[in-house]
Amino acid sequence: MRGSVAIVGVGLAGCGEAPGWSETEIAAAAAKNALADAQLTSRDVDGLVVASTNIFMPGLSLAEHLGIHPRFTDSTMVGGSSFVGHLIPAALALQAGLCDVVLVAYGSNQRTGVGRAEAGKYKAALDPQPFEHPYKPFNPPSSYALAAARHMHQYGTTRAQLAEVAVAARKWAQLNPEAFSRDPLTVDEVLGSRMISDPLTVRDCCLVTDGGGAFVLVRADRAKDVAKQPAYLLGAGSAHWHRQISSMPDLTVTAATESGMRAYAMAGLKPSDVDVIELYDAFTINTILFLEDLGFCRKGEGGAFVSGGRIAPGGELPVNTNGGGLSCVHPGMYGIFTIIESVRQLRGECGDRQIKDVRIALAHGNGGVLSSQITALFGTRETL
Amino acid sequence: MPAPEPGPEKIYSDKLAQGRFEIQKCAACGRHVFYPRVLCPHCGASRLDWVTPSGNGTVYSTTIVRRKPADGGDYNVALIDLEEGVRMMSRVAELAPEQVKIGQRVKSRVAEGLVEFVPA
Ligand SMILES: [Zn+2]
């Protein structure tokens, strides 16, 4: 699969607040932008991949809206990791010749549309979790809080180290005019903000925004003819070991250990080859866990690793250069934005936040409560 | 015709409604299973027997869910490791939520159809 497909267009829509827009409309608007970026039109699309937390048959809804008749459709739903995960079936479908142009899209109006609390009631009724819900965890924050508390207990990770993750994300967001939260933020402000589920404060938690994203994937032979520099998929790997936090074998070790290994093996790369990292930071503990599990530091050392501005602008390791789910955008499922920012960094389009000479980018999706982990590695043409 | 036997989740909750906390144990590999399953998640064997756990557990992790006093105030949610080697979500009663600590020894009890724990 290495190097066989490439992303040739990316687009955003409705990020922040999109009052008066439906989820499908936001996904369609992101698709329109991604197709324009690729200098293609909806007439060229014959493969469609989309996932939603609310829409029953999102692939059918979006295809109908766009007026396309896909030859290949996938709507695999593994939470926020979905869109990173979609790379794998999409690449296989392209390689098999089932289709030629795959559009992957997402849209959500969770901030201004149907509220999460209301949607949550329907979901709890249709998909009860009888071994957790009676104890009223405030999810997802409580599940991540349990992981953070265990990491702190086992490795001495501190709340200030968690706060460093939020501060680094905010500093990146301040360099990104498209980011939602750009006010200055200090470690003390994170520590002093409202506690949600100990040890996580509201500033340890991702944003709640509207927004959508899309990307266009084609075979590498076709990618040669496109307008902008293609981002080649060099490796991808997926793993999940649980759905509910109470079934997670060890709350300090995620399945990113396996998804990362699989992606690195396919790409023939190692962590030190990666120039920029885009991780799903639903909560500050995520960044620490994924940096450990993806091999950027040793298990238990993530707290110290993110301190002193190491992952902030000007630090040794650029992580979540758009500001992440913590400060840029988080419309319920953030995974697709890790890919979009990876592609933009590889193309050198990121303005003030652009990392110099990016050749390899890592996008990592997380779904559920540290449940589904999917890692992808992208590279420029010279990395093929 | 006799009514078909309910699924393991219903069997578990029916026992709990009668004040009995039971978990499953695999006849093939001997490992305990929680939450109740149709087949053993450890080895794939299909015979799972109901057994009464000792009720002894250890707090694996804990959080305080913050809630406005008007809505009932803060409360504890914890993950408890039973000495049978299974983990479950629960809460530790009889302690203020901030007094619940990782590593604490606790003992199960059934309260209003739910398993909760108290300091051992
Ligand atoms: Zn077994």
mmCIF file of N, CA and C in Angstrom, chain B residues 15-98:
data_model
loop_
_atom_site.group_PDB
_atom_site.id
_atom_site.type_symbol
_atom_site.label_atom_id
_atom_site.label_comp_id
_atom_site.label_asym_id
_atom_site.label_seq_id
_atom_site.Cartn_x
_atom_site.Cartn_y
_atom_site.Cartn_z
ATOM 1 N N LYS B 15 -30.153 -11.265 38.971
ATOM 2 C CA LYS B 15 -29.502 -11.681 40.225
ATOM 3 C C LYS B 15 -29.273 -10.467 41.119
ATOM 4 N N LEU B 16 -28.799 -9.398 40.489
ATOM 5 C CA LEU B 16 -28.496 -8.177 41.245
ATOM 6 C C LEU B 16 -29.768 -7.605 41.880
ATOM 7 N N ALA B 17 -30.863 -7.693 41.153
ATOM 8 C CA ALA B 17 -32.139 -7.187 41.679
ATOM 9 C C ALA B 17 -32.551 -7.973 42.929
ATOM 10 N N GLN B 18 -32.058 -9.226 43.019
ATOM 11 C CA GLN B 18 -32.328 -10.039 44.218
ATOM 12 C C GLN B 18 -31.217 -9.894 45.255
ATOM 13 N N GLY B 19 -30.324 -8.940 45.034
ATOM 14 C CA GLY B 19 -29.258 -8.671 46.003
ATOM 15 C C GLY B 19 -28.046 -9.555 45.843
ATOM 16 N N ARG B 20 -27.954 -10.316 44.733
ATOM 17 C CA ARG B 20 -26.815 -11.227 44.545
ATOM 18 C C ARG B 20 -25.897 -10.707 43.454
ATOM 19 N N PHE B 21 -24.623 -10.496 43.804
ATOM 20 C CA PHE B 21 -23.602 -10.045 42.854
ATOM 21 C C PHE B 21 -22.814 -11.270 42.410
ATOM 22 N N GLU B 22 -22.977 -11.651 41.142
ATOM 23 C CA GLU B 22 -22.238 -12.797 40.614
ATOM 24 C C GLU B 22 -21.546 -12.412 39.315
ATOM 25 N N ILE B 23 -20.407 -13.029 39.092
ATOM 26 C CA ILE B 23 -19.680 -12.813 37.837
ATOM 27 C C ILE B 23 -19.493 -14.171 37.163
ATOM 28 N N GLN B 24 -18.960 -14.171 35.974
ATOM 29 C CA GLN B 24 -18.770 -15.431 35.265
ATOM 30 C C GLN B 24 -17.336 -15.941 35.413
ATOM 31 N N LYS B 25 -17.216 -17.260 35.261
ATOM 32 C CA LYS B 25 -15.893 -17.885 35.254
ATOM 33 C C LYS B 25 -15.867 -18.883 34.112
ATOM 34 N N CYS B 26 -14.789 -18.859 33.347
ATOM 35 C CA CYS B 26 -14.689 -19.729 32.170
ATOM 36 C C CYS B 26 -14.330 -21.146 32.603
ATOM 37 N N ALA B 27 -15.132 -22.114 32.133
ATOM 38 C CA ALA B 27 -14.881 -23.519 32.476
ATOM 39 C C ALA B 27 -13.616 -24.030 31.792
ATOM 40 N N ALA B 28 -13.222 -23.412 30.706
ATOM 41 C CA ALA B 28 -12.064 -23.903 29.953
ATOM 42 C C ALA B 28 -10.747 -23.316 30.464
ATOM 43 N N CYS B 29 -10.657 -21.990 30.557
ATOM 44 C CA CYS B 29 -9.366 -21.384 30.913
ATOM 45 C C CYS B 29 -9.305 -20.988 32.384
ATOM 46 N N GLY B 30 -10.453 -21.027 33.070
ATOM 47 C CA GLY B 30 -10.448 -20.757 34.502
ATOM 48 C C GLY B 30 -10.404 -19.284 34.864
ATOM 49 N N ARG B 31 -10.376 -18.420 33.856
ATOM 50 C CA ARG B 31 -10.316 -16.989 34.181
ATOM 51 C C ARG B 31 -11.719 -16.439 34.404
ATOM 52 N N HIS B 32 -11.798 -15.413 35.238
ATOM 53 C CA HIS B 32 -13.080 -14.770 35.495
ATOM 54 C C HIS B 32 -13.400 -13.779 34.383
ATOM 55 N N VAL B 33 -14.680 -13.484 34.247
ATOM 56 C CA VAL B 33 -15.157 -12.647 33.155
ATOM 57 C C VAL B 33 -16.106 -11.590 33.701
ATOM 58 N N PHE B 34 -15.845 -10.337 33.384
ATOM 59 C CA PHE B 34 -16.784 -9.264 33.666
ATOM 60 C C PHE B 34 -16.561 -8.191 32.609
ATOM 61 N N TYR B 35 -17.619 -7.614 32.055
ATOM 62 C CA TYR B 35 -19.027 -7.818 32.291
ATOM 63 C C TYR B 35 -19.471 -9.149 31.690
ATOM 64 N N PRO B 36 -20.700 -9.598 31.970
ATOM 65 C CA PRO B 36 -21.153 -10.912 31.510
ATOM 66 C C PRO B 36 -21.157 -11.027 29.982
ATOM 67 N N ARG B 37 -20.649 -12.173 29.515
ATOM 68 C CA ARG B 37 -20.500 -12.384 28.070
ATOM 69 C C ARG B 37 -21.219 -13.651 27.635
ATOM 70 N N VAL B 38 -21.285 -13.805 26.315
ATOM 71 C CA VAL B 38 -21.838 -15.000 25.683
ATOM 72 C C VAL B 38 -20.741 -16.054 25.495
ATOM 73 N N LEU B 39 -19.506 -15.593 25.291
ATOM 74 C CA LEU B 39 -18.382 -16.531 25.255
ATOM 75 C C LEU B 39 -17.196 -15.880 25.952
ATOM 76 N N CYS B 40 -16.206 -16.699 26.297
ATOM 77 C CA CYS B 40 -15.080 -16.188 27.081
ATOM 78 C C CYS B 40 -14.232 -15.226 26.241
ATOM 79 N N PRO B 41 -14.072 -13.983 26.698
ATOM 80 C CA PRO B 41 -13.265 -13.023 25.922
ATOM 81 C C PRO B 41 -11.761 -13.322 26.014
ATOM 82 N N HIS B 42 -11.380 -14.218 26.939
ATOM 83 C CA HIS B 42 -9.956 -14.546 27.075
ATOM 84 C C HIS B 42 -9.553 -15.666 26.119
ATOM 85 N N CYS B 43 -10.391 -16.726 26.041
ATOM 86 C CA CYS B 43 -9.974 -17.908 25.268
ATOM 87 C C CYS B 43 -10.979 -18.322 24.204
ATOM 88 N N GLY B 44 -12.168 -17.739 24.231
ATOM 89 C CA GLY B 44 -13.134 -18.052 23.181
ATOM 90 C C GLY B 44 -14.040 -19.232 23.497
ATOM 91 N N ALA B 45 -13.800 -19.910 24.626
ATOM 92 C CA ALA B 45 -14.660 -21.050 24.989
ATOM 93 C C ALA B 45 -16.065 -20.556 25.319
ATOM 94 N N SER B 46 -17.034 -21.471 25.237
ATOM 95 C CA SER B 46 -18.413 -21.005 25.348
ATOM 96 C C SER B 46 -19.053 -21.268 26.703
ATOM 97 N N ARG B 47 -18.474 -22.148 27.537
ATOM 98 C CA ARG B 47 -19.135 -22.401 28.818
ATOM 99 C C ARG B 47 -18.611 -21.453 29.904
ATOM 100 N N LEU B 48 -19.542 -20.626 30.360
ATOM 101 C CA LEU B 48 -19.217 -19.682 31.434
ATOM 102 C C LEU B 48 -20.158 -19.960 32.596
ATOM 103 N N ASP B 49 -19.598 -20.209 33.775
ATOM 104 C CA ASP B 49 -20.406 -20.494 34.970
ATOM 105 C C ASP B 49 -20.501 -19.248 35.836
ATOM 106 N N TRP B 50 -21.626 -19.127 36.539
ATOM 107 C CA TRP B 50 -21.806 -17.994 37.462
ATOM 108 C C TRP B 50 -21.180 -18.333 38.807
ATOM 109 N N VAL B 51 -20.377 -17.425 39.326
ATOM 110 C CA VAL B 51 -19.737 -17.628 40.639
ATOM 111 C C VAL B 51 -19.872 -16.347 41.453
ATOM 112 N N THR B 52 -19.806 -16.500 42.767
ATOM 113 C CA THR B 52 -19.884 -15.348 43.657
ATOM 114 C C THR B 52 -18.471 -14.871 43.964
ATOM 115 N N PRO B 53 -18.138 -13.641 43.591
ATOM 116 C CA PRO B 53 -16.777 -13.154 43.876
ATOM 117 C C PRO B 53 -16.621 -12.864 45.366
ATOM 118 N N SER B 54 -15.373 -12.783 45.815
ATOM 119 C CA SER B 54 -15.117 -12.512 47.237
ATOM 120 C C SER B 54 -15.622 -11.126 47.629
ATOM 121 N N GLY B 55 -15.718 -10.231 46.657
ATOM 122 C CA GLY B 55 -16.119 -8.852 46.960
ATOM 123 C C GLY B 55 -14.945 -7.967 47.331
ATOM 124 N N ASN B 56 -13.749 -8.566 47.448
ATOM 125 C CA ASN B 56 -12.565 -7.772 47.770
ATOM 126 C C ASN B 56 -12.018 -7.128 46.507
ATOM 127 N N GLY B 57 -11.743 -5.836 46.600
ATOM 128 C CA GLY B 57 -11.232 -5.139 45.432
ATOM 129 C C GLY B 57 -10.263 -4.034 45.807
ATOM 130 N N THR B 58 -9.659 -3.465 44.771
ATOM 131 C CA THR B 58 -8.705 -2.370 44.925
ATOM 132 C C THR B 58 -9.084 -1.271 43.946
ATOM 133 N N VAL B 59 -9.007 -0.028 44.384
ATOM 134 C CA VAL B 59 -9.307 1.092 43.486
ATOM 135 C C VAL B 59 -8.179 1.199 42.450
ATOM 136 N N TYR B 60 -8.527 1.011 41.165
ATOM 137 C CA TYR B 60 -7.538 1.107 40.084
ATOM 138 C C TYR B 60 -7.391 2.551 39.614
ATOM 139 N N SER B 61 -8.521 3.250 39.512
ATOM 140 C CA SER B 61 -8.461 4.689 39.231
ATOM 141 C C SER B 61 -9.747 5.325 39.731
ATOM 142 N N THR B 62 -9.708 6.638 39.887
ATOM 143 C CA THR B 62 -10.848 7.328 40.474
ATOM 144 C C THR B 62 -10.930 8.754 39.955
ATOM 145 N N THR B 63 -12.152 9.256 39.860
ATOM 146 C CA THR B 63 -12.349 10.652 39.485
ATOM 147 C C THR B 63 -13.512 11.224 40.281
ATOM 148 N N ILE B 64 -13.492 12.549 40.423
ATOM 149 C CA ILE B 64 -14.621 13.244 41.034
ATOM 150 C C ILE B 64 -15.374 13.934 39.907
ATOM 151 N N VAL B 65 -16.602 13.530 39.693
ATOM 152 C CA VAL B 65 -17.415 14.238 38.706
ATOM 153 C C VAL B 65 -17.986 15.472 39.390
ATOM 154 N N ARG B 66 -17.674 16.637 38.825
ATOM 155 C CA ARG B 66 -18.112 17.882 39.444
ATOM 156 C C ARG B 66 -19.538 18.203 39.014
ATOM 157 N N ARG B 67 -20.356 18.493 40.000
ATOM 158 C CA ARG B 67 -21.756 18.781 39.732
ATOM 159 C C ARG B 67 -22.180 19.883 40.687
ATOM 160 N N LYS B 68 -23.050 20.755 40.198
ATOM 161 C CA LYS B 68 -23.518 21.868 41.027
ATOM 162 C C LYS B 68 -24.184 21.336 42.299
ATOM 163 N N PRO B 69 -23.975 21.996 43.438
ATOM 164 C CA PRO B 69 -24.624 21.555 44.683
ATOM 165 C C PRO B 69 -26.137 21.396 44.519
ATOM 166 N N ALA B 70 -26.728 22.309 43.744
ATOM 167 C CA ALA B 70 -28.182 22.253 43.553
ATOM 168 C C ALA B 70 -28.607 20.965 42.844
ATOM 169 N N ASP B 71 -27.693 20.387 42.045
ATOM 170 C CA ASP B 71 -28.008 19.148 41.330
ATOM 171 C C ASP B 71 -27.567 17.904 42.103
ATOM 172 N N GLY B 72 -27.072 18.091 43.328
ATOM 173 C CA GLY B 72 -26.669 16.947 44.136
ATOM 174 C C GLY B 72 -25.201 16.947 44.517
ATOM 175 N N GLY B 73 -24.433 17.857 43.948
ATOM 176 C CA GLY B 73 -23.027 17.995 44.330
ATOM 177 C C GLY B 73 -22.113 16.976 43.666
ATOM 178 N N ASP B 74 -20.823 17.066 44.018
ATOM 179 C CA ASP B 74 -19.787 16.218 43.423
ATOM 180 C C ASP B 74 -19.997 14.753 43.823
ATOM 181 N N TYR B 75 -19.544 13.854 42.952
ATOM 182 C CA TYR B 75 -19.623 12.433 43.298
ATOM 183 C C TYR B 75 -18.458 11.673 42.691
ATOM 184 N N ASN B 76 -18.251 10.480 43.236
ATOM 185 C CA ASN B 76 -17.121 9.658 42.827
ATOM 186 C C ASN B 76 -17.524 8.652 41.747
ATOM 187 N N VAL B 77 -16.633 8.456 40.777
ATOM 188 C CA VAL B 77 -16.715 7.330 39.851
ATOM 189 C C VAL B 77 -15.349 6.656 39.884
ATOM 190 N N ALA B 78 -15.340 5.347 40.060
ATOM 191 C CA ALA B 78 -14.065 4.650 40.205
ATOM 192 C C ALA B 78 -14.037 3.388 39.352
ATOM 193 N N LEU B 79 -12.837 2.955 39.027
ATOM 194 C CA LEU B 79 -12.631 1.632 38.434
ATOM 195 C C LEU B 79 -12.058 0.750 39.537
ATOM 196 N N ILE B 80 -12.701 -0.388 39.752
ATOM 197 C CA ILE B 80 -12.305 -1.288 40.831
ATOM 198 C C ILE B 80 -11.801 -2.597 40.234
ATOM 199 N N ASP B 81 -10.618 -3.014 40.664
ATOM 200 C CA ASP B 81 -10.108 -4.334 40.296
ATOM 201 C C ASP B 81 -10.512 -5.330 41.378
ATOM 202 N N LEU B 82 -11.309 -6.335 40.996
ATOM 203 C CA LEU B 82 -11.671 -7.398 41.941
ATOM 204 C C LEU B 82 -10.501 -8.370 42.072
ATOM 205 N N GLU B 83 -10.420 -9.029 43.206
ATOM 206 C CA GLU B 83 -9.272 -9.943 43.370
ATOM 207 C C GLU B 83 -9.366 -11.139 42.432
ATOM 208 N N GLU B 84 -10.533 -11.353 41.801
ATOM 209 C CA GLU B 84 -10.667 -12.404 40.780
ATOM 210 C C GLU B 84 -10.014 -11.998 39.452
ATOM 211 N N GLY B 85 -9.512 -10.772 39.371
ATOM 212 C CA GLY B 85 -8.778 -10.368 38.162
ATOM 213 C C GLY B 85 -9.627 -9.661 37.121
ATOM 214 N N VAL B 86 -10.813 -9.235 37.492
ATOM 215 C CA VAL B 86 -11.631 -8.460 36.557
ATOM 216 C C VAL B 86 -11.795 -7.040 37.084
ATOM 217 N N ARG B 87 -12.081 -6.119 36.168
ATOM 218 C CA ARG B 87 -12.231 -4.714 36.526
ATOM 219 C C ARG B 87 -13.664 -4.282 36.230
ATOM 220 N N MET B 88 -14.182 -3.392 37.051
ATOM 221 C CA MET B 88 -15.513 -2.852 36.781
ATOM 222 C C MET B 88 -15.582 -1.388 37.158
ATOM 223 N N MET B 89 -16.471 -0.674 36.462
ATOM 224 C CA MET B 89 -16.759 0.689 36.901
ATOM 225 C C MET B 89 -17.720 0.616 38.070
ATOM 226 N N SER B 90 -17.500 1.475 39.065
ATOM 227 C CA SER B 90 -18.394 1.532 40.215
ATOM 228 C C SER B 90 -18.148 2.854 40.942
ATOM 229 N N ARG B 91 -18.511 2.869 42.209
ATOM 230 C CA ARG B 91 -18.252 4.051 43.036
ATOM 231 C C ARG B 91 -17.895 3.549 44.431
ATOM 232 N N VAL B 92 -17.201 4.396 45.182
ATOM 233 C CA VAL B 92 -16.880 4.064 46.563
ATOM 234 C C VAL B 92 -17.785 4.910 47.451
ATOM 235 N N ALA B 93 -18.641 4.240 48.175
ATOM 236 C CA ALA B 93 -19.584 4.923 49.066
ATOM 237 C C ALA B 93 -18.945 5.103 50.449
ATOM 238 N N GLU B 94 -19.598 5.869 51.280
ATOM 239 C CA GLU B 94 -19.176 6.099 52.675
ATOM 240 C C GLU B 94 -17.882 6.887 52.789
ATOM 241 N N LEU B 95 -17.432 7.470 51.692
ATOM 242 C CA LEU B 95 -16.260 8.357 51.732
ATOM 243 C C LEU B 95 -16.609 9.591 50.911
ATOM 244 N N ALA B 96 -16.059 10.744 51.308
ATOM 245 C CA ALA B 96 -16.181 11.922 50.448
ATOM 246 C C ALA B 96 -15.435 11.614 49.150
ATOM 247 N N PRO B 97 -15.909 12.104 48.005
ATOM 248 C CA PRO B 97 -15.279 11.717 46.730
ATOM 249 C C PRO B 97 -13.777 11.988 46.691
ATOM 250 N N GLU B 98 -13.314 13.063 47.339
ATOM 251 C CA GLU B 98 -11.880 13.376 47.292
ATOM 252 C C GLU B 98 -11.058 12.451 48.213
#
